[in-house]
Amino acid sequence: MTTNTPNLFSPYTLGRLSLANRIVMSPMTRSRAIGNVANELMARYYAQRAEAGLLIAEGTSPSPNGLGYARIPGLFNASHVAGWKKTTDAVHAAGSRIFVQLMHTGRVTHPDNLPSGGRVVGPSAVAWDGKMWVDGKGELPIPTAHAMTPAEIEHTIDEFARSAELAVDAGFDGVELHGANGYLIEQFLNTGANQRTDEWGGSVDNRVRFALEVSKRSAARIGGDRMGMRVSPYSHAGGLRSDDDQVEVLHETLARELKKLGFLYMHVVDHSSLGMPPVPVSMKEKIHKAFGGTLILAGGYDLARANADLAAGLGDLIGFARPFIANPRLPSKLRDGVQLTAPDFATFYTPGEKGYTDYPLEP
């Protein structure tokens, strides 16, 4: 880290990695992985955006049961490793660093998006009124999840740990566990989805158990210094509760335990720009203090707010998501004061190059 007041364009040392700037490309589902395998088109997309000091690749399932959305990538077999190697090689050749986000969607899926034998699972069999896009069928109601047995929970934890190993084989610099946005890890954290009465639910310690067991076993395979976790306190994505009166102590507890495991960073996303409750500054400060390491902040940032939060020491790195879609060289545009191009919302999740790799590369 530099000794001067940090800003978006100052370098940063993240564990063993030297980052050219403090701009992180946040993970974004883009649904271009045909057959759930990362491909050349995706490699080009990420390489185009390698001006970011750190890229975090889109949510990638560690399990057949976690392939919740149409055309999202997996990372649980040899073809997945080979597919992702194209992206990691391209990003490294362009001079940046890249983590993969391991995202098991849990109950946020439809069976028709899963491979043969796949199952919609969650901590508890709690119904919600969500819908899921299925290619060729449109939006379909999400069925009530199967409540995972203790044996199924153990198997899923091992799937995460194995996927972390495969991520290193694929050339990723590290792994981010997706503990946010209503997916499986957060489903265990949140009483909106977790109504268990065994050791995996109820108290704060029990609700954080799944996240911590995934973290421990994954860190045992690749080292905590290659790992981060994303959280979204107060979010109600995926039908979760945003009014849990234990949300702060829960995330403080999680942060303290991740510190013990030597995790590289925590990534806090605030979804207030999407109409959800904001994450109070006090919550960010508590997580930062409890964790003690690098904190990535994300959620509706612009240049001024990013630099203000960095200067105030609220976080260390700033994540940008949607601005990167239509502005591959976002860091240059922010640095030079160039007006940002607006993205085409209609092509966020469609297959093919349009709205993906065809945005102008010139600042």
mmCIF file of C-alpha atoms in Angstrom:
data_model
loop_
_atom_site.group_PDB
_atom_site.id
_atom_site.type_symbol
_atom_site.label_atom_id
_atom_site.label_comp_id
_atom_site.label_asym_id
_atom_site.label_seq_id
_atom_site.Cartn_x
_atom_site.Cartn_y
_atom_site.Cartn_z
ATOM 1 C CA MET A 1 0.000 0.000 0.000
ATOM 2 C CA THR A 2 1.114 3.555 -0.596
ATOM 3 C CA THR A 3 1.594 5.925 2.313
ATOM 4 C CA ASN A 4 -0.256 8.797 0.615
ATOM 5 C CA THR A 5 -4.016 9.233 0.744
ATOM 6 C CA PRO A 6 -5.346 6.345 -1.332
ATOM 7 C CA ASN A 7 -7.493 6.842 -4.399
ATOM 8 C CA LEU A 8 -8.851 4.585 -7.113
ATOM 9 C CA PHE A 9 -5.700 4.823 -9.181
ATOM 10 C CA SER A 10 -3.108 4.153 -6.480
ATOM 11 C CA PRO A 11 -1.573 0.656 -6.427
ATOM 12 C CA TYR A 12 -2.420 -1.887 -3.774
ATOM 13 C CA THR A 13 -0.799 -5.022 -2.423
ATOM 14 C CA LEU A 14 -3.348 -7.787 -1.916
ATOM 15 C CA GLY A 15 -1.514 -10.625 -0.221
ATOM 16 C CA ARG A 16 0.934 -11.999 -2.765
ATOM 17 C CA LEU A 17 -0.628 -9.930 -5.564
ATOM 18 C CA SER A 18 0.375 -6.469 -6.714
ATOM 19 C CA LEU A 19 -2.633 -4.620 -8.109
ATOM 20 C CA ALA A 20 -2.134 -1.735 -10.534
ATOM 21 C CA ASN A 21 -5.073 0.173 -9.047
ATOM 22 C CA ARG A 22 -7.857 -0.181 -6.479
ATOM 23 C CA ILE A 23 -10.593 -0.782 -9.036
ATOM 24 C CA VAL A 24 -12.250 -4.183 -8.868
ATOM 25 C CA MET A 25 -14.513 -5.508 -11.598
ATOM 26 C CA SER A 26 -17.283 -7.054 -9.544
ATOM 27 C CA PRO A 27 -18.698 -10.461 -10.496
ATOM 28 C CA MET A 28 -21.695 -10.270 -12.828
ATOM 29 C CA THR A 29 -23.810 -13.053 -14.265
ATOM 30 C CA ARG A 30 -23.731 -12.665 -18.074
ATOM 31 C CA SER A 31 -25.066 -16.080 -19.212
ATOM 32 C CA ARG A 32 -22.634 -16.720 -22.079
ATOM 33 C CA ALA A 33 -21.348 -20.128 -20.944
ATOM 34 C CA ILE A 34 -22.995 -22.425 -23.471
ATOM 35 C CA GLY A 35 -23.303 -25.884 -21.944
ATOM 36 C CA ASN A 36 -22.130 -24.354 -18.626
ATOM 37 C CA VAL A 37 -18.521 -24.284 -19.903
ATOM 38 C CA ALA A 38 -16.476 -21.057 -20.062
ATOM 39 C CA ASN A 39 -15.392 -20.309 -23.635
ATOM 40 C CA GLU A 40 -13.308 -18.116 -25.954
ATOM 41 C CA LEU A 41 -15.966 -15.398 -26.035
ATOM 42 C CA MET A 42 -15.817 -15.112 -22.260
ATOM 43 C CA ALA A 43 -12.022 -15.003 -22.344
ATOM 44 C CA ARG A 44 -12.213 -12.054 -24.739
ATOM 45 C CA TYR A 45 -14.763 -10.297 -22.534
ATOM 46 C CA TYR A 46 -12.608 -10.480 -19.415
ATOM 47 C CA ALA A 47 -9.377 -9.599 -21.223
ATOM 48 C CA GLN A 48 -11.060 -6.472 -22.599
ATOM 49 C CA ARG A 49 -11.645 -5.338 -19.003
ATOM 50 C CA ALA A 50 -8.183 -6.145 -17.645
ATOM 51 C CA GLU A 51 -7.392 -2.518 -16.821
ATOM 52 C CA ALA A 52 -9.049 -3.260 -13.484
ATOM 53 C CA GLY A 53 -6.534 -4.030 -10.770
ATOM 54 C CA LEU A 54 -8.555 -7.140 -9.936
ATOM 55 C CA LEU A 55 -11.315 -8.917 -11.843
ATOM 56 C CA ILE A 56 -13.734 -11.246 -10.089
ATOM 57 C CA ALA A 57 -15.298 -13.621 -12.580
ATOM 58 C CA GLU A 58 -19.025 -14.236 -12.586
ATOM 59 C CA GLY A 59 -20.806 -16.601 -10.237
ATOM 60 C CA THR A 60 -19.621 -20.121 -11.073
ATOM 61 C CA SER A 61 -21.200 -23.235 -9.659
ATOM 62 C CA PRO A 62 -19.183 -25.762 -7.645
ATOM 63 C CA SER A 63 -21.977 -28.311 -8.042
ATOM 64 C CA PRO A 64 -24.482 -29.604 -10.620
ATOM 65 C CA ASN A 65 -27.210 -28.534 -8.164
ATOM 66 C CA GLY A 66 -25.910 -24.958 -8.158
ATOM 67 C CA LEU A 67 -26.362 -24.180 -11.865
ATOM 68 C CA GLY A 68 -29.350 -22.004 -11.151
ATOM 69 C CA TYR A 69 -29.484 -19.725 -14.172
ATOM 70 C CA ALA A 70 -29.430 -20.439 -17.874
ATOM 71 C CA ARG A 71 -25.932 -20.638 -19.348
ATOM 72 C CA ILE A 72 -23.912 -19.942 -16.202
ATOM 73 C CA PRO A 73 -20.488 -21.620 -15.901
ATOM 74 C CA GLY A 74 -19.554 -24.497 -13.671
ATOM 75 C CA LEU A 75 -16.282 -25.474 -12.063
ATOM 76 C CA PHE A 76 -16.554 -29.097 -11.013
ATOM 77 C CA ASN A 77 -14.999 -31.132 -13.838
ATOM 78 C CA ALA A 78 -12.076 -31.184 -16.271
ATOM 79 C CA SER A 79 -13.950 -29.488 -19.107
ATOM 80 C CA HIS A 80 -14.772 -26.588 -16.800
ATOM 81 C CA VAL A 81 -11.105 -26.225 -15.856
ATOM 82 C CA ALA A 82 -10.027 -26.230 -19.493
ATOM 83 C CA GLY A 83 -12.693 -23.687 -20.378
ATOM 84 C CA TRP A 84 -11.759 -21.271 -17.618
ATOM 85 C CA LYS A 85 -8.041 -21.615 -18.394
ATOM 86 C CA LYS A 86 -8.711 -19.630 -21.584
ATOM 87 C CA THR A 87 -9.933 -16.706 -19.483
ATOM 88 C CA THR A 88 -7.210 -16.778 -16.847
ATOM 89 C CA ASP A 89 -4.492 -16.968 -19.512
ATOM 90 C CA ALA A 90 -6.031 -14.040 -21.390
ATOM 91 C CA VAL A 91 -6.360 -11.856 -18.293
ATOM 92 C CA HIS A 92 -2.846 -12.601 -17.105
ATOM 93 C CA ALA A 93 -1.472 -11.871 -20.574
ATOM 94 C CA ALA A 94 -3.247 -8.506 -20.395
ATOM 95 C CA GLY A 95 -1.511 -7.756 -17.089
ATOM 96 C CA SER A 96 -4.243 -8.150 -14.488
ATOM 97 C CA ARG A 97 -5.330 -10.585 -11.780
ATOM 98 C CA ILE A 98 -8.508 -12.633 -11.599
ATOM 99 C CA PHE A 99 -10.466 -14.509 -8.925
ATOM 100 C CA VAL A 100 -13.458 -16.745 -9.557
ATOM 101 C CA GLN A 101 -16.633 -16.408 -7.550
ATOM 102 C CA LEU A 102 -18.012 -19.764 -6.425
ATOM 103 C CA MET A 103 -21.800 -19.428 -6.388
ATOM 104 C CA HIS A 104 -24.139 -22.263 -5.504
ATOM 105 C CA THR A 105 -27.610 -20.895 -6.226
ATOM 106 C CA GLY A 106 -29.357 -23.257 -3.811
ATOM 107 C CA ARG A 107 -33.099 -22.685 -3.930
ATOM 108 C CA VAL A 108 -32.766 -19.918 -6.544
ATOM 109 C CA THR A 109 -33.236 -22.117 -9.601
ATOM 110 C CA HIS A 110 -35.658 -24.191 -11.616
ATOM 111 C CA PRO A 111 -35.127 -27.925 -12.211
ATOM 112 C CA ASP A 112 -35.114 -27.351 -15.979
ATOM 113 C CA ASN A 113 -31.885 -25.359 -15.624
ATOM 114 C CA LEU A 114 -30.162 -28.234 -13.843
ATOM 115 C CA PRO A 115 -28.502 -31.261 -15.455
ATOM 116 C CA SER A 116 -30.061 -34.702 -15.250
ATOM 117 C CA GLY A 117 -30.226 -35.762 -11.621
ATOM 118 C CA GLY A 118 -29.958 -32.177 -10.353
ATOM 119 C CA ARG A 119 -32.172 -31.004 -7.529
ATOM 120 C CA VAL A 120 -33.407 -27.660 -6.154
ATOM 121 C CA VAL A 121 -31.982 -27.595 -2.625
ATOM 122 C CA GLY A 122 -31.869 -25.244 0.326
ATOM 123 C CA PRO A 123 -31.472 -25.196 4.096
ATOM 124 C CA SER A 124 -35.240 -25.610 4.585
ATOM 125 C CA ALA A 125 -38.303 -26.372 2.489
ATOM 126 C CA VAL A 126 -39.511 -22.769 2.493
ATOM 127 C CA ALA A 127 -41.570 -21.656 -0.493
ATOM 128 C CA TRP A 128 -41.224 -18.226 -2.102
ATOM 129 C CA ASP A 129 -42.788 -16.577 -5.134
ATOM 130 C CA GLY A 130 -39.680 -16.179 -7.300
ATOM 131 C CA LYS A 131 -39.489 -17.014 -10.997
ATOM 132 C CA MET A 132 -36.581 -18.288 -13.106
ATOM 133 C CA TRP A 133 -35.825 -17.962 -16.814
ATOM 134 C CA VAL A 134 -35.526 -21.275 -18.658
ATOM 135 C CA ASP A 135 -34.368 -21.186 -22.290
ATOM 136 C CA GLY A 136 -37.209 -22.124 -24.615
ATOM 137 C CA LYS A 137 -39.820 -21.884 -21.858
ATOM 138 C CA GLY A 138 -39.545 -18.364 -20.474
ATOM 139 C CA GLU A 139 -40.019 -17.494 -16.800
ATOM 140 C CA LEU A 140 -41.271 -20.363 -14.670
ATOM 141 C CA PRO A 141 -42.283 -20.430 -10.983
ATOM 142 C CA ILE A 142 -39.547 -21.664 -8.671
ATOM 143 C CA PRO A 143 -40.576 -24.827 -6.794
ATOM 144 C CA THR A 144 -40.104 -25.242 -3.077
ATOM 145 C CA ALA A 145 -36.588 -26.431 -2.357
ATOM 146 C CA HIS A 146 -35.727 -29.826 -0.907
ATOM 147 C CA ALA A 147 -34.447 -29.352 2.646
ATOM 148 C CA MET A 148 -30.876 -30.625 2.630
ATOM 149 C CA THR A 149 -30.082 -33.545 4.923
ATOM 150 C CA PRO A 150 -26.950 -33.341 7.088
ATOM 151 C CA ALA A 151 -25.246 -35.766 4.686
ATOM 152 C CA GLU A 152 -26.177 -33.593 1.707
ATOM 153 C CA ILE A 153 -24.829 -30.531 3.495
ATOM 154 C CA GLU A 154 -21.509 -32.292 4.087
ATOM 155 C CA HIS A 155 -21.360 -33.358 0.438
ATOM 156 C CA THR A 156 -22.018 -29.799 -0.741
ATOM 157 C CA ILE A 157 -19.282 -28.417 1.514
ATOM 158 C CA ASP A 158 -16.856 -30.878 -0.046
ATOM 159 C CA GLU A 159 -18.016 -29.791 -3.519
ATOM 160 C CA PHE A 160 -17.017 -26.208 -2.686
ATOM 161 C CA ALA A 161 -13.593 -27.335 -1.454
ATOM 162 C CA ARG A 162 -12.965 -29.433 -4.560
ATOM 163 C CA SER A 163 -14.054 -26.557 -6.785
ATOM 164 C CA ALA A 164 -11.582 -24.255 -5.030
ATOM 165 C CA GLU A 165 -8.828 -26.714 -5.950
ATOM 166 C CA LEU A 166 -10.008 -26.788 -9.549
ATOM 167 C CA ALA A 167 -9.997 -22.985 -9.619
ATOM 168 C CA VAL A 168 -6.281 -22.993 -8.883
ATOM 169 C CA ASP A 169 -5.805 -25.666 -11.562
ATOM 170 C CA ALA A 170 -7.620 -23.364 -13.986
ATOM 171 C CA GLY A 171 -5.153 -20.559 -13.273
ATOM 172 C CA PHE A 172 -7.243 -18.304 -11.067
ATOM 173 C CA ASP A 173 -5.323 -16.171 -8.570
ATOM 174 C CA GLY A 174 -7.910 -16.940 -5.926
ATOM 175 C CA VAL A 175 -11.495 -17.772 -5.033
ATOM 176 C CA GLU A 176 -14.350 -15.634 -3.758
ATOM 177 C CA LEU A 177 -17.115 -17.475 -1.922
ATOM 178 C CA HIS A 178 -20.501 -15.969 -2.722
ATOM 179 C CA GLY A 179 -22.154 -15.401 0.639
ATOM 180 C CA ALA A 180 -24.488 -12.719 -0.721
ATOM 181 C CA ASN A 181 -27.423 -12.011 -3.056
ATOM 182 C CA GLY A 182 -29.714 -14.728 -1.738
ATOM 183 C CA TYR A 183 -27.713 -17.793 -2.814
ATOM 184 C CA LEU A 184 -26.950 -20.933 -0.833
ATOM 185 C CA ILE A 185 -24.372 -19.618 1.633
ATOM 186 C CA GLU A 186 -26.566 -16.627 2.461
ATOM 187 C CA GLN A 187 -29.622 -18.885 2.578
ATOM 188 C CA PHE A 188 -27.985 -20.606 5.552
ATOM 189 C CA LEU A 189 -27.169 -17.212 7.106
ATOM 190 C CA ASN A 190 -30.690 -15.837 6.760
ATOM 191 C CA THR A 191 -33.821 -16.926 8.627
ATOM 192 C CA GLY A 192 -35.902 -16.167 5.545
ATOM 193 C CA ALA A 193 -34.609 -19.446 4.088
ATOM 194 C CA ASN A 194 -33.084 -21.214 7.100
ATOM 195 C CA GLN A 195 -35.660 -22.468 9.590
ATOM 196 C CA ARG A 196 -33.657 -25.489 10.746
ATOM 197 C CA THR A 197 -33.567 -26.579 14.362
ATOM 198 C CA ASP A 198 -30.383 -28.661 14.153
ATOM 199 C CA GLU A 199 -26.758 -27.531 14.280
ATOM 200 C CA TRP A 200 -27.155 -25.750 10.915
ATOM 201 C CA GLY A 201 -29.849 -23.284 11.973
ATOM 202 C CA GLY A 202 -31.345 -21.144 14.712
ATOM 203 C CA SER A 203 -28.567 -19.337 16.603
ATOM 204 C CA VAL A 204 -26.037 -17.026 14.973
ATOM 205 C CA ASP A 205 -23.289 -19.596 15.517
ATOM 206 C CA ASN A 206 -25.353 -22.279 13.820
ATOM 207 C CA ARG A 207 -26.380 -20.082 10.905
ATOM 208 C CA VAL A 208 -22.777 -19.124 10.132
ATOM 209 C CA ARG A 209 -21.665 -22.760 10.407
ATOM 210 C CA PHE A 210 -22.214 -23.612 6.730
ATOM 211 C CA ALA A 211 -20.307 -20.545 5.512
ATOM 212 C CA LEU A 212 -17.456 -21.301 7.882
ATOM 213 C CA GLU A 213 -17.249 -25.003 7.069
ATOM 214 C CA VAL A 214 -17.103 -24.173 3.356
ATOM 215 C CA SER A 215 -14.404 -21.612 4.156
ATOM 216 C CA LYS A 216 -12.363 -23.949 6.368
ATOM 217 C CA ARG A 217 -12.342 -26.885 3.967
ATOM 218 C CA SER A 218 -11.642 -24.706 0.952
ATOM 219 C CA ALA A 219 -8.829 -22.885 2.750
ATOM 220 C CA ALA A 220 -7.366 -26.247 3.765
ATOM 221 C CA ARG A 221 -7.065 -27.093 0.048
ATOM 222 C CA ILE A 222 -5.721 -23.796 -1.384
ATOM 223 C CA GLY A 223 -4.857 -21.553 1.576
ATOM 224 C CA GLY A 224 -6.879 -18.761 3.137
ATOM 225 C CA ASP A 225 -4.514 -16.264 1.508
ATOM 226 C CA ARG A 226 -6.135 -17.116 -1.841
ATOM 227 C CA MET A 227 -9.690 -16.621 -0.620
ATOM 228 C CA GLY A 228 -12.307 -13.943 -0.061
ATOM 229 C CA MET A 229 -16.013 -13.856 0.705
ATOM 230 C CA ARG A 230 -18.777 -11.588 -0.533
ATOM 231 C CA VAL A 231 -21.630 -10.633 1.803
ATOM 232 C CA SER A 232 -24.722 -8.436 1.430
ATOM 233 C CA PRO A 233 -26.103 -7.454 4.852
ATOM 234 C CA TYR A 234 -29.720 -6.231 4.783
ATOM 235 C CA SER A 235 -30.348 -7.525 1.264
ATOM 236 C CA HIS A 236 -33.623 -9.300 0.545
ATOM 237 C CA ALA A 237 -32.473 -10.825 -2.751
ATOM 238 C CA GLY A 238 -33.806 -14.307 -3.386
ATOM 239 C CA GLY A 239 -36.707 -13.849 -0.992
ATOM 240 C CA LEU A 240 -34.547 -13.453 2.123
ATOM 241 C CA ARG A 241 -35.314 -11.285 5.156
ATOM 242 C CA SER A 242 -33.717 -7.850 5.385
ATOM 243 C CA ASP A 243 -35.026 -7.142 8.917
ATOM 244 C CA ASP A 244 -33.089 -9.705 10.968
ATOM 245 C CA ASP A 245 -32.204 -7.984 14.243
ATOM 246 C CA GLN A 246 -29.079 -10.154 14.497
ATOM 247 C CA VAL A 247 -27.661 -9.221 11.102
ATOM 248 C CA GLU A 248 -24.831 -7.102 12.509
ATOM 249 C CA VAL A 249 -23.605 -9.582 15.101
ATOM 250 C CA LEU A 250 -23.928 -12.361 12.524
ATOM 251 C CA HIS A 251 -21.668 -10.600 10.023
ATOM 252 C CA GLU A 252 -19.234 -9.527 12.736
ATOM 253 C CA THR A 253 -18.997 -13.153 13.870
ATOM 254 C CA LEU A 254 -18.411 -14.292 10.301
ATOM 255 C CA ALA A 255 -15.729 -11.626 9.777
ATOM 256 C CA ARG A 256 -13.846 -12.603 12.956
ATOM 257 C CA GLU A 257 -13.835 -16.262 11.975
ATOM 258 C CA LEU A 258 -12.661 -15.545 8.434
ATOM 259 C CA LYS A 259 -9.814 -13.515 9.908
ATOM 260 C CA LYS A 260 -8.744 -16.605 11.887
ATOM 261 C CA LEU A 261 -8.661 -18.579 8.620
ATOM 262 C CA GLY A 262 -6.331 -16.000 7.067
ATOM 263 C CA PHE A 263 -8.807 -14.911 4.402
ATOM 264 C CA LEU A 264 -7.460 -12.325 1.984
ATOM 265 C CA TYR A 265 -10.500 -10.067 1.807
ATOM 266 C CA MET A 266 -14.171 -9.516 2.498
ATOM 267 C CA HIS A 267 -16.395 -7.987 -0.159
ATOM 268 C CA VAL A 268 -19.406 -6.022 1.102
ATOM 269 C CA VAL A 269 -22.079 -5.157 -1.459
ATOM 270 C CA ASP A 270 -24.776 -2.560 -0.786
ATOM 271 C CA HIS A 271 -27.889 -3.071 -2.929
ATOM 272 C CA SER A 272 -29.590 0.209 -2.023
ATOM 273 C CA SER A 273 -29.102 1.427 -5.606
ATOM 274 C CA LEU A 274 -31.407 -1.465 -6.591
ATOM 275 C CA GLY A 275 -34.087 -0.456 -4.095
ATOM 276 C CA MET A 276 -33.016 -2.588 -1.127
ATOM 277 C CA PRO A 277 -32.133 -1.324 2.370
ATOM 278 C CA PRO A 278 -28.712 0.351 2.558
ATOM 279 C CA VAL A 279 -25.809 -1.135 4.478
ATOM 280 C CA PRO A 280 -25.091 1.448 7.192
ATOM 281 C CA VAL A 281 -21.594 2.843 7.482
ATOM 282 C CA SER A 282 -21.534 1.441 11.009
ATOM 283 C CA MET A 283 -22.024 -2.085 9.623
ATOM 284 C CA LYS A 284 -19.159 -1.666 7.159
ATOM 285 C CA GLU A 285 -16.948 -0.345 9.939
ATOM 286 C CA LYS A 286 -17.800 -3.284 12.208
ATOM 287 C CA ILE A 287 -17.000 -5.805 9.482
ATOM 288 C CA HIS A 288 -13.760 -4.010 8.621
ATOM 289 C CA LYS A 289 -12.652 -3.914 12.258
ATOM 290 C CA ALA A 290 -13.625 -7.523 12.994
ATOM 291 C CA PHE A 291 -11.976 -8.831 9.840
ATOM 292 C CA GLY A 292 -8.865 -6.677 10.039
ATOM 293 C CA GLY A 293 -7.842 -7.269 6.424
ATOM 294 C CA THR A 294 -8.703 -5.930 2.993
ATOM 295 C CA LEU A 295 -12.285 -4.760 2.530
ATOM 296 C CA ILE A 296 -13.823 -4.391 -0.929
ATOM 297 C CA LEU A 297 -16.847 -2.101 -1.070
ATOM 298 C CA ALA A 298 -19.371 -2.281 -3.912
ATOM 299 C CA GLY A 299 -22.778 -0.944 -4.824
ATOM 300 C CA GLY A 300 -23.601 2.010 -7.057
ATOM 301 C CA TYR A 301 -20.230 3.727 -6.812
ATOM 302 C CA ASP A 302 -19.045 6.651 -8.913
ATOM 303 C CA LEU A 303 -15.575 8.229 -8.917
ATOM 304 C CA ALA A 304 -16.218 10.835 -6.234
ATOM 305 C CA ARG A 305 -17.857 8.477 -3.754
ATOM 306 C CA ALA A 306 -15.231 5.813 -4.339
ATOM 307 C CA ASN A 307 -12.351 8.186 -3.635
ATOM 308 C CA ALA A 308 -14.125 9.614 -0.589
ATOM 309 C CA ASP A 309 -14.623 6.179 0.976
ATOM 310 C CA LEU A 310 -11.042 5.169 0.215
ATOM 311 C CA ALA A 311 -9.685 8.395 1.719
ATOM 312 C CA ALA A 312 -11.841 7.884 4.820
ATOM 313 C CA GLY A 313 -10.447 4.367 5.270
ATOM 314 C CA LEU A 314 -13.917 2.836 5.028
ATOM 315 C CA GLY A 315 -12.620 0.293 2.512
ATOM 316 C CA ASP A 316 -9.459 -0.583 0.589
ATOM 317 C CA LEU A 317 -10.740 -1.495 -2.876
ATOM 318 C CA ILE A 318 -13.888 -0.469 -4.750
ATOM 319 C CA GLY A 319 -15.982 -2.783 -6.889
ATOM 320 C CA PHE A 320 -17.729 -1.597 -10.049
ATOM 321 C CA ALA A 321 -20.226 -3.814 -11.848
ATOM 322 C CA ARG A 322 -22.614 -2.460 -14.492
ATOM 323 C CA PRO A 323 -20.335 0.432 -15.553
ATOM 324 C CA PHE A 324 -17.839 -2.207 -16.766
ATOM 325 C CA ILE A 325 -20.396 -3.778 -19.118
ATOM 326 C CA ALA A 326 -20.470 -0.939 -21.647
ATOM 327 C CA ASN A 327 -17.112 0.572 -20.698
ATOM 328 C CA PRO A 328 -14.426 -2.116 -21.033
ATOM 329 C CA ARG A 329 -11.726 0.423 -20.225
ATOM 330 C CA LEU A 330 -13.579 1.910 -17.309
ATOM 331 C CA PRO A 331 -10.428 2.819 -15.332
ATOM 332 C CA SER A 332 -9.142 4.973 -18.200
ATOM 333 C CA LYS A 333 -12.515 6.662 -18.592
ATOM 334 C CA LEU A 334 -12.751 7.422 -14.867
ATOM 335 C CA ARG A 335 -9.185 8.718 -14.780
ATOM 336 C CA ASP A 336 -9.634 10.946 -17.839
ATOM 337 C CA GLY A 337 -13.129 12.184 -17.017
ATOM 338 C CA VAL A 338 -14.667 10.642 -20.131
ATOM 339 C CA GLN A 339 -18.454 10.259 -20.146
ATOM 340 C CA LEU A 340 -19.512 6.681 -19.569
ATOM 341 C CA THR A 341 -21.471 4.703 -22.153
ATOM 342 C CA ALA A 342 -24.834 3.367 -20.947
ATOM 343 C CA PRO A 343 -25.263 -0.421 -21.175
ATOM 344 C CA ASP A 344 -27.981 -2.160 -23.146
ATOM 345 C CA PHE A 345 -30.118 -3.865 -20.489
ATOM 346 C CA ALA A 346 -31.791 -6.081 -23.095
ATOM 347 C CA THR A 347 -28.508 -7.925 -23.739
ATOM 348 C CA PHE A 348 -27.346 -8.453 -20.162
ATOM 349 C CA TYR A 349 -28.157 -12.183 -20.172
ATOM 350 C CA THR A 350 -28.522 -13.089 -23.842
ATOM 351 C CA PRO A 351 -26.079 -15.443 -25.602
ATOM 352 C CA GLY A 352 -23.582 -14.106 -28.140
ATOM 353 C CA GLU A 353 -21.305 -11.109 -28.682
ATOM 354 C CA LYS A 354 -23.988 -8.408 -28.839
ATOM 355 C CA GLY A 355 -23.957 -6.355 -25.665
ATOM 356 C CA TYR A 356 -20.982 -8.354 -24.418
ATOM 357 C CA THR A 357 -17.744 -7.987 -26.380
ATOM 358 C CA ASP A 358 -18.885 -5.441 -28.991
ATOM 359 C CA TYR A 359 -18.734 -2.273 -26.878
ATOM 360 C CA PRO A 360 -16.024 0.173 -28.100
ATOM 361 C CA LEU A 361 -12.612 -0.344 -26.503
ATOM 362 C CA GLU A 362 -11.505 3.248 -27.032
ATOM 363 C CA PRO A 363 -11.919 5.530 -23.997
#
